[in-house]
């Protein structure tokens, strides 16, 4: 049985919500129960909403570059100047409501889900085996959590992209939902579900796995641990490892991100099933442009965003009286 199946099975059969087991983390036994998972979900929602909302202007410019690279061909700064000159500074906040709302929901399920799945995997496998398989556990947990989160994110992302590509499309989130529902039905909200999974699942897998590995490397290099942090503190480790994880995740997921932006543009890819439309778009644009259009602003955006997310997540968890689960090496006792 694959590790992915093991994680799902562990989560479905776990008694974590009824009689949580104490797990070793950084040398101490802690209990992870429903209250912990709710705190993790809340911290995830807050960190994703704040970071994505704060970077809305960068995302607007990045999306415009992807949708119209001929017009917006002067990079992040040039694209920003063009939008301000033609539409005013307020245009840089297009889709802010959908962004904050959508990513709060996504962060709730993503960060809360990763905590839930990885902890239950450790319970099922035991500390020693889980330590040896921590990277696969990160990958499987992130894939499970992100898939669930995207069911809720996709409709809001569709409204956001439509409003960014056509500033006259709607006046706010509620208006955008109403117009899309009337024009395209429920299916219109999920036209980008395939590419959003194709983008978000690998992105989140890389994000959590690389961040975990980078954080471990920082701790090892400084002879420290989460329980005994280095001079920069656990927050500094989260921020540093978050930047590394964000850039890696941005590069991996960028082709799908470009496709997602394009398929939500009215009329993109012609008529037919979603994958037929995606194939036409990919053929017209070409793989090189799919991988490079808007990549630099996206690396800036995702690197900053991911560092901020992990930093805010740890801070909010601390404020709520909880601390993030860390894998424990049983041989270090």
CSV table of C-alpha atoms in Angstrom, one decimal:
chain,number,residue,atom,x,y,z
A,1,UNK,CA,0.0,0.0,0.0
A,2,UNK,CA,1.3,3.5,-0.9
A,3,UNK,CA,2.2,6.1,1.7
A,4,UNK,CA,-0.6,8.3,0.3
A,5,UNK,CA,-3.1,5.5,1.0
A,6,UNK,CA,-1.6,5.0,4.5
A,7,UNK,CA,-2.0,8.6,5.3
A,8,UNK,CA,-5.6,8.7,4.2
A,9,UNK,CA,-6.3,5.4,6.0
A,10,UNK,CA,-4.7,6.7,9.2
A,11,UNK,CA,-6.7,9.8,9.1
A,12,UNK,CA,-10.0,8.0,8.5
A,13,UNK,CA,-9.5,5.4,11.2
A,14,UNK,CA,-7.7,7.5,13.7
A,15,UNK,CA,-9.2,8.1,17.2
A,16,UNK,CA,-7.3,11.4,17.4
A,17,UNK,CA,-10.6,13.3,18.0
A,18,UNK,CA,-11.8,10.9,20.7
A,19,UNK,CA,-8.7,9.7,22.6
A,20,UNK,CA,-5.7,11.5,21.2
A,21,UNK,CA,-2.3,9.8,21.7
A,22,UNK,CA,0.7,11.6,23.1
A,23,UNK,CA,3.4,12.0,20.5
A,24,UNK,CA,7.1,12.8,20.9
A,25,UNK,CA,8.1,16.1,19.3
A,26,UNK,CA,11.5,17.7,20.0
A,27,UNK,CA,11.9,15.4,22.9
A,28,UNK,CA,8.6,16.1,24.7
A,29,UNK,CA,5.3,14.2,24.8
A,30,UNK,CA,2.4,16.3,23.5
A,31,UNK,CA,-1.3,15.5,22.9
A,32,UNK,CA,-2.8,16.6,19.6
A,33,UNK,CA,-6.6,16.8,19.8
A,34,UNK,CA,-9.5,18.6,18.1
A,35,UNK,CA,-8.6,21.9,19.8
A,36,UNK,CA,-5.1,21.7,18.4
A,37,UNK,CA,-6.4,21.0,14.8
A,38,UNK,CA,-8.9,23.9,15.1
A,39,UNK,CA,-6.1,26.2,16.2
A,40,UNK,CA,-3.9,25.0,13.3
A,41,UNK,CA,-6.8,25.6,10.9
A,42,UNK,CA,-7.5,29.1,12.2
A,43,UNK,CA,-3.8,30.0,12.1
A,44,UNK,CA,-3.6,28.7,8.5
A,45,UNK,CA,-6.7,30.7,7.5
A,46,UNK,CA,-5.3,33.9,9.0
A,47,UNK,CA,-1.8,33.6,7.6
A,48,UNK,CA,-3.0,32.8,4.0
A,49,UNK,CA,-5.6,35.6,4.1
A,50,UNK,CA,-3.2,38.2,5.3
A,51,UNK,CA,-0.3,37.3,2.9
A,52,UNK,CA,-2.4,36.8,-0.2
A,53,UNK,CA,-4.4,39.9,0.5
A,54,UNK,CA,-1.2,42.0,1.1
A,55,UNK,CA,0.2,40.8,-2.2
A,56,UNK,CA,-2.9,41.4,-4.3
A,57,UNK,CA,-1.2,44.2,-6.3
A,58,UNK,CA,1.7,41.9,-7.3
A,59,UNK,CA,-0.8,39.2,-8.2
A,60,UNK,CA,-2.8,41.6,-10.4
A,61,UNK,CA,0.3,42.6,-12.4
A,62,UNK,CA,1.4,38.9,-12.6
A,63,UNK,CA,-2.0,37.8,-13.9
A,64,UNK,CA,-2.1,40.7,-16.5
A,65,UNK,CA,1.4,39.7,-17.7
A,66,UNK,CA,0.2,36.1,-18.2
A,67,UNK,CA,-3.0,37.1,-19.9
A,68,UNK,CA,-1.6,39.8,-22.2
A,69,UNK,CA,2.2,39.5,-22.4
A,70,UNK,CA,2.3,41.7,-25.5
A,71,UNK,CA,0.9,44.7,-23.7
A,72,UNK,CA,2.5,44.1,-20.4
A,73,UNK,CA,6.0,43.4,-21.6
A,74,UNK,CA,8.1,45.6,-19.3
A,75,UNK,CA,8.2,43.4,-16.2
A,76,UNK,CA,6.7,43.8,-12.8
A,77,UNK,CA,7.5,47.5,-12.3
A,78,UNK,CA,6.5,48.5,-15.9
A,79,UNK,CA,3.3,46.5,-15.7
A,80,UNK,CA,2.4,48.3,-12.4
A,81,UNK,CA,3.0,51.7,-14.0
A,82,UNK,CA,0.9,50.8,-17.1
A,83,UNK,CA,-2.1,49.7,-14.9
A,84,UNK,CA,-1.9,52.8,-12.7
A,85,UNK,CA,-1.7,55.1,-15.8
A,86,UNK,CA,-4.6,53.5,-17.5
A,87,UNK,CA,-6.9,52.5,-14.7
A,88,UNK,CA,-5.7,54.2,-11.5
A,89,UNK,CA,-4.0,52.8,-8.4
A,90,UNK,CA,-7.2,51.2,-7.2
A,91,UNK,CA,-7.0,48.7,-10.0
A,92,UNK,CA,-4.1,47.1,-8.2
A,93,UNK,CA,-6.6,45.9,-5.6
A,94,UNK,CA,-8.9,44.3,-8.0
A,95,UNK,CA,-10.2,41.0,-6.6
A,96,UNK,CA,-9.1,41.8,-3.0
A,97,UNK,CA,-12.3,40.5,-1.5
A,98,UNK,CA,-12.2,37.2,-3.4
A,99,UNK,CA,-8.5,36.8,-2.6
A,100,UNK,CA,-8.9,37.3,1.2
A,101,UNK,CA,-12.0,35.2,1.5
A,102,UNK,CA,-10.8,32.4,-0.8
A,103,UNK,CA,-7.4,32.1,0.8
A,104,UNK,CA,-8.8,32.2,4.3
A,105,UNK,CA,-10.9,29.1,3.5
A,106,UNK,CA,-8.0,27.5,1.6
A,107,UNK,CA,-5.5,28.2,4.4
A,108,UNK,CA,-8.0,26.8,6.9
A,109,UNK,CA,-8.1,23.4,5.2
A,110,UNK,CA,-4.5,23.4,3.9
A,111,UNK,CA,-2.5,24.2,7.1
A,112,UNK,CA,-5.1,22.5,9.3
A,113,UNK,CA,-5.2,19.5,7.0
A,114,UNK,CA,-1.4,19.1,6.8
A,115,UNK,CA,-1.2,19.1,10.5
A,116,UNK,CA,-4.0,16.6,10.8
A,117,UNK,CA,-2.7,14.2,8.1
A,118,UNK,CA,1.0,14.2,9.2
A,119,UNK,CA,0.2,13.8,12.9
A,120,UNK,CA,-2.1,10.8,12.1
A,121,UNK,CA,0.5,9.4,9.8
A,122,UNK,CA,3.1,9.5,12.7
A,123,UNK,CA,0.5,7.9,15.0
A,124,UNK,CA,0.0,5.1,12.5
A,125,UNK,CA,3.7,4.5,11.6
A,126,UNK,CA,5.4,5.3,14.9
A,127,UNK,CA,8.1,7.9,15.6
A,128,UNK,CA,11.1,5.9,14.2
A,129,UNK,CA,9.5,5.0,10.9
A,130,UNK,CA,7.9,8.4,10.5
A,131,UNK,CA,11.3,10.1,11.0
A,132,UNK,CA,12.7,8.0,8.2
A,133,UNK,CA,9.7,8.8,6.0
A,134,UNK,CA,9.1,12.5,7.0
A,135,UNK,CA,9.5,13.9,3.5
A,136,UNK,CA,7.0,11.4,1.9
A,137,UNK,CA,4.7,12.1,4.8
A,138,UNK,CA,5.0,15.9,4.1
A,139,UNK,CA,4.2,15.2,0.4
A,140,UNK,CA,1.3,13.0,1.0
A,141,UNK,CA,-0.2,15.1,3.8
A,142,UNK,CA,0.1,18.3,1.6
A,143,UNK,CA,-1.5,16.6,-1.4
A,144,UNK,CA,-4.5,15.4,0.7
A,145,UNK,CA,-5.0,18.7,2.4
A,146,UNK,CA,-4.6,20.8,-0.8
A,147,UNK,CA,-7.1,18.7,-2.8
A,148,UNK,CA,-9.7,19.3,-0.1
A,149,UNK,CA,-8.9,23.0,0.1
A,150,UNK,CA,-9.2,23.5,-3.6
A,151,UNK,CA,-12.8,22.4,-3.7
A,152,UNK,CA,-13.5,25.5,-1.7
A,153,UNK,CA,-10.9,27.8,-3.3
A,154,UNK,CA,-11.8,27.2,-7.0
A,155,UNK,CA,-15.0,29.3,-7.2
A,156,UNK,CA,-13.4,32.3,-5.5
A,157,UNK,CA,-10.3,32.0,-7.7
A,158,UNK,CA,-12.5,31.9,-10.8
A,159,UNK,CA,-14.2,35.2,-9.8
A,160,UNK,CA,-10.9,36.8,-8.9
A,161,UNK,CA,-9.2,36.0,-12.2
A,162,UNK,CA,-12.2,37.0,-14.2
A,163,UNK,CA,-12.3,40.4,-12.4
A,164,UNK,CA,-8.6,40.9,-12.9
A,165,UNK,CA,-8.7,40.1,-16.6
A,166,UNK,CA,-11.8,42.2,-17.1
A,167,UNK,CA,-12.0,45.1,-14.6
A,168,UNK,CA,-15.5,46.0,-15.7
A,169,UNK,CA,-16.8,42.5,-15.1
A,170,UNK,CA,-18.1,43.0,-11.6
A,171,UNK,CA,-18.4,45.3,-8.6
A,172,UNK,CA,-17.2,43.2,-5.8
A,173,UNK,CA,-17.2,39.5,-4.8
A,174,UNK,CA,-21.0,39.1,-4.4
A,175,UNK,CA,-21.7,40.8,-7.8
A,176,UNK,CA,-19.0,38.6,-9.5
A,177,UNK,CA,-20.5,35.4,-8.1
A,178,UNK,CA,-24.0,36.4,-9.2
A,179,UNK,CA,-22.9,37.3,-12.8
A,180,UNK,CA,-20.8,34.1,-13.2
A,181,UNK,CA,-23.6,31.9,-11.9
A,182,UNK,CA,-26.2,33.5,-14.2
A,183,UNK,CA,-23.9,33.4,-17.3
A,184,UNK,CA,-22.2,30.0,-16.8
A,185,UNK,CA,-24.0,28.1,-14.1
A,186,UNK,CA,-22.2,26.2,-11.3
A,187,UNK,CA,-19.8,24.7,-13.9
A,188,UNK,CA,-18.3,28.1,-14.6
A,189,UNK,CA,-16.9,28.3,-11.1
A,190,UNK,CA,-15.1,24.9,-11.6
A,191,UNK,CA,-13.9,25.5,-15.1
A,192,UNK,CA,-10.4,25.8,-13.7
A,193,UNK,CA,-10.6,22.9,-11.2
A,194,UNK,CA,-8.3,20.7,-13.3
A,195,UNK,CA,-5.5,23.3,-13.7
A,196,UNK,CA,-6.0,24.6,-10.1
A,197,UNK,CA,-5.3,21.1,-8.8
A,198,UNK,CA,-2.4,20.7,-11.3
A,199,UNK,CA,-1.0,24.0,-10.0
A,200,UNK,CA,-1.9,23.9,-6.3
A,201,UNK,CA,-1.2,20.3,-5.4
A,202,UNK,CA,2.4,20.2,-6.6
A,203,UNK,CA,2.9,23.7,-5.3
A,204,UNK,CA,1.8,22.8,-1.8
A,205,UNK,CA,3.7,19.5,-1.8
A,206,UNK,CA,6.9,21.3,-2.7
A,207,UNK,CA,6.1,24.1,-0.3
A,208,UNK,CA,5.7,22.0,2.8
A,209,UNK,CA,8.4,19.4,2.0
A,210,UNK,CA,11.0,22.0,1.0
A,211,UNK,CA,10.2,24.2,4.0
A,212,UNK,CA,10.5,21.2,6.3
A,213,UNK,CA,13.8,20.1,4.8
A,214,UNK,CA,15.2,23.7,4.8
A,215,UNK,CA,14.2,24.2,8.4
A,216,UNK,CA,15.9,21.0,9.4
A,217,UNK,CA,19.0,22.1,7.5
A,218,UNK,CA,19.1,25.4,9.3
A,219,UNK,CA,18.7,23.7,12.7
A,220,UNK,CA,21.4,21.1,11.9
A,221,UNK,CA,23.8,23.8,10.6
A,222,UNK,CA,23.4,25.8,13.8
A,223,UNK,CA,23.4,22.8,16.2
A,224,UNK,CA,19.9,23.7,17.4
A,225,UNK,CA,16.3,22.5,17.3
A,226,UNK,CA,12.8,23.7,17.6
A,227,UNK,CA,13.0,23.2,21.3
A,228,UNK,CA,16.3,25.0,21.5
A,229,UNK,CA,16.3,27.5,18.7
A,230,UNK,CA,19.3,29.3,17.2
A,231,UNK,CA,20.0,33.0,17.6
A,232,UNK,CA,17.5,33.9,14.9
A,233,UNK,CA,14.8,32.1,16.8
A,234,UNK,CA,12.2,29.7,15.4
A,235,UNK,CA,10.5,32.7,13.7
A,236,UNK,CA,13.7,33.4,11.8
A,237,UNK,CA,14.0,29.7,10.8
A,238,UNK,CA,10.4,29.8,9.5
A,239,UNK,CA,11.0,33.0,7.5
A,240,UNK,CA,14.3,31.8,6.0
A,241,UNK,CA,13.0,28.3,5.1
A,242,UNK,CA,9.8,29.8,3.8
A,243,UNK,CA,11.6,32.0,1.2
A,244,UNK,CA,13.5,28.9,-0.1
A,245,UNK,CA,10.3,26.8,-0.2
A,246,UNK,CA,8.3,29.6,-1.9
A,247,UNK,CA,10.7,30.1,-4.7
A,248,UNK,CA,11.0,26.3,-5.3
A,249,UNK,CA,7.2,25.9,-5.2
A,250,UNK,CA,6.7,28.9,-7.6
A,251,UNK,CA,8.9,27.5,-10.3
A,252,UNK,CA,7.4,24.0,-10.1
A,253,UNK,CA,3.8,25.2,-10.3
A,254,UNK,CA,4.2,28.2,-12.7
A,255,UNK,CA,3.1,26.5,-16.0
A,256,UNK,CA,-0.2,25.4,-14.4
A,257,UNK,CA,-0.6,28.9,-12.9
A,258,UNK,CA,-0.3,30.5,-16.3
A,259,UNK,CA,-2.9,28.0,-17.7
A,260,UNK,CA,-5.2,28.7,-14.9
A,261,UNK,CA,-5.1,32.4,-15.5
A,262,UNK,CA,-5.7,31.9,-19.2
A,263,UNK,CA,-8.5,29.4,-19.0
A,264,UNK,CA,-10.6,31.7,-16.8
A,265,UNK,CA,-10.4,34.5,-19.4
A,266,UNK,CA,-13.6,34.8,-21.3
A,267,UNK,CA,-13.5,32.7,-24.5
A,268,UNK,CA,-10.1,31.3,-23.9
A,269,UNK,CA,-9.4,28.0,-25.6
A,270,UNK,CA,-12.7,28.1,-27.5
A,271,UNK,CA,-15.5,25.7,-26.9
A,272,UNK,CA,-15.4,22.1,-25.6
A,273,UNK,CA,-14.3,20.2,-22.5
A,274,UNK,CA,-11.9,21.9,-20.1
A,275,UNK,CA,-8.9,19.7,-21.0
A,276,UNK,CA,-9.5,20.3,-24.7
A,277,UNK,CA,-9.5,24.1,-24.0
A,278,UNK,CA,-6.3,23.7,-21.9
A,279,UNK,CA,-4.6,21.8,-24.7
A,280,UNK,CA,-5.5,24.5,-27.2
A,281,UNK,CA,-4.2,27.2,-24.9
A,282,UNK,CA,-0.9,25.3,-24.2
A,283,UNK,CA,-0.4,24.7,-28.0
A,284,UNK,CA,-1.0,28.4,-28.8
A,285,UNK,CA,1.3,29.8,-26.1
A,286,UNK,CA,4.1,27.2,-26.1
A,287,UNK,CA,5.8,25.5,-23.2
A,288,UNK,CA,8.6,28.1,-22.9
A,289,UNK,CA,6.2,31.0,-22.4
A,290,UNK,CA,4.0,28.9,-20.1
A,291,UNK,CA,7.1,28.4,-17.9
A,292,UNK,CA,8.5,31.9,-18.1
A,293,UNK,CA,5.7,34.5,-18.6
A,294,UNK,CA,5.3,36.3,-15.3
A,295,UNK,CA,7.8,33.9,-13.5
A,296,UNK,CA,9.9,36.6,-11.9
A,297,UNK,CA,7.0,38.5,-10.2
A,298,UNK,CA,5.6,35.2,-9.2
A,299,UNK,CA,8.8,34.1,-7.5
A,300,UNK,CA,8.9,37.5,-5.7
A,301,UNK,CA,5.3,37.1,-4.7
A,302,UNK,CA,5.4,33.4,-3.7
A,303,UNK,CA,8.8,33.7,-1.9
A,304,UNK,CA,7.6,36.6,0.2
A,305,UNK,CA,4.2,35.1,0.7
A,306,UNK,CA,5.4,31.7,1.8
A,307,UNK,CA,7.9,33.2,4.3
A,308,UNK,CA,5.2,35.3,5.6
A,309,UNK,CA,2.7,32.4,5.9
A,310,UNK,CA,5.0,30.2,7.9
A,311,UNK,CA,6.1,33.1,10.1
A,312,UNK,CA,2.5,34.3,10.8
A,313,UNK,CA,1.3,30.7,11.3
A,314,UNK,CA,3.9,30.0,14.0
A,315,UNK,CA,3.1,33.4,15.6
A,316,UNK,CA,-0.6,32.9,15.6
A,317,UNK,CA,-0.2,29.3,16.9
A,318,UNK,CA,1.9,30.7,19.8
A,319,UNK,CA,-0.7,33.4,20.5
A,320,UNK,CA,-3.4,30.6,20.7
A,321,UNK,CA,-1.3,28.6,23.1
A,322,UNK,CA,-0.1,25.9,20.7
A,323,UNK,CA,3.0,25.0,18.8
A,324,UNK,CA,3.4,23.4,15.4
A,325,UNK,CA,4.1,19.7,15.3
A,326,UNK,CA,7.8,18.8,14.5
A,327,UNK,CA,9.0,15.4,13.5
A,328,UNK,CA,11.1,13.8,16.2
A,329,UNK,CA,14.3,11.8,15.8
A,330,UNK,CA,13.9,9.0,18.4
A,331,UNK,CA,17.7,8.3,18.3
A,332,UNK,CA,18.4,11.8,19.6
A,333,UNK,CA,17.0,11.0,23.0
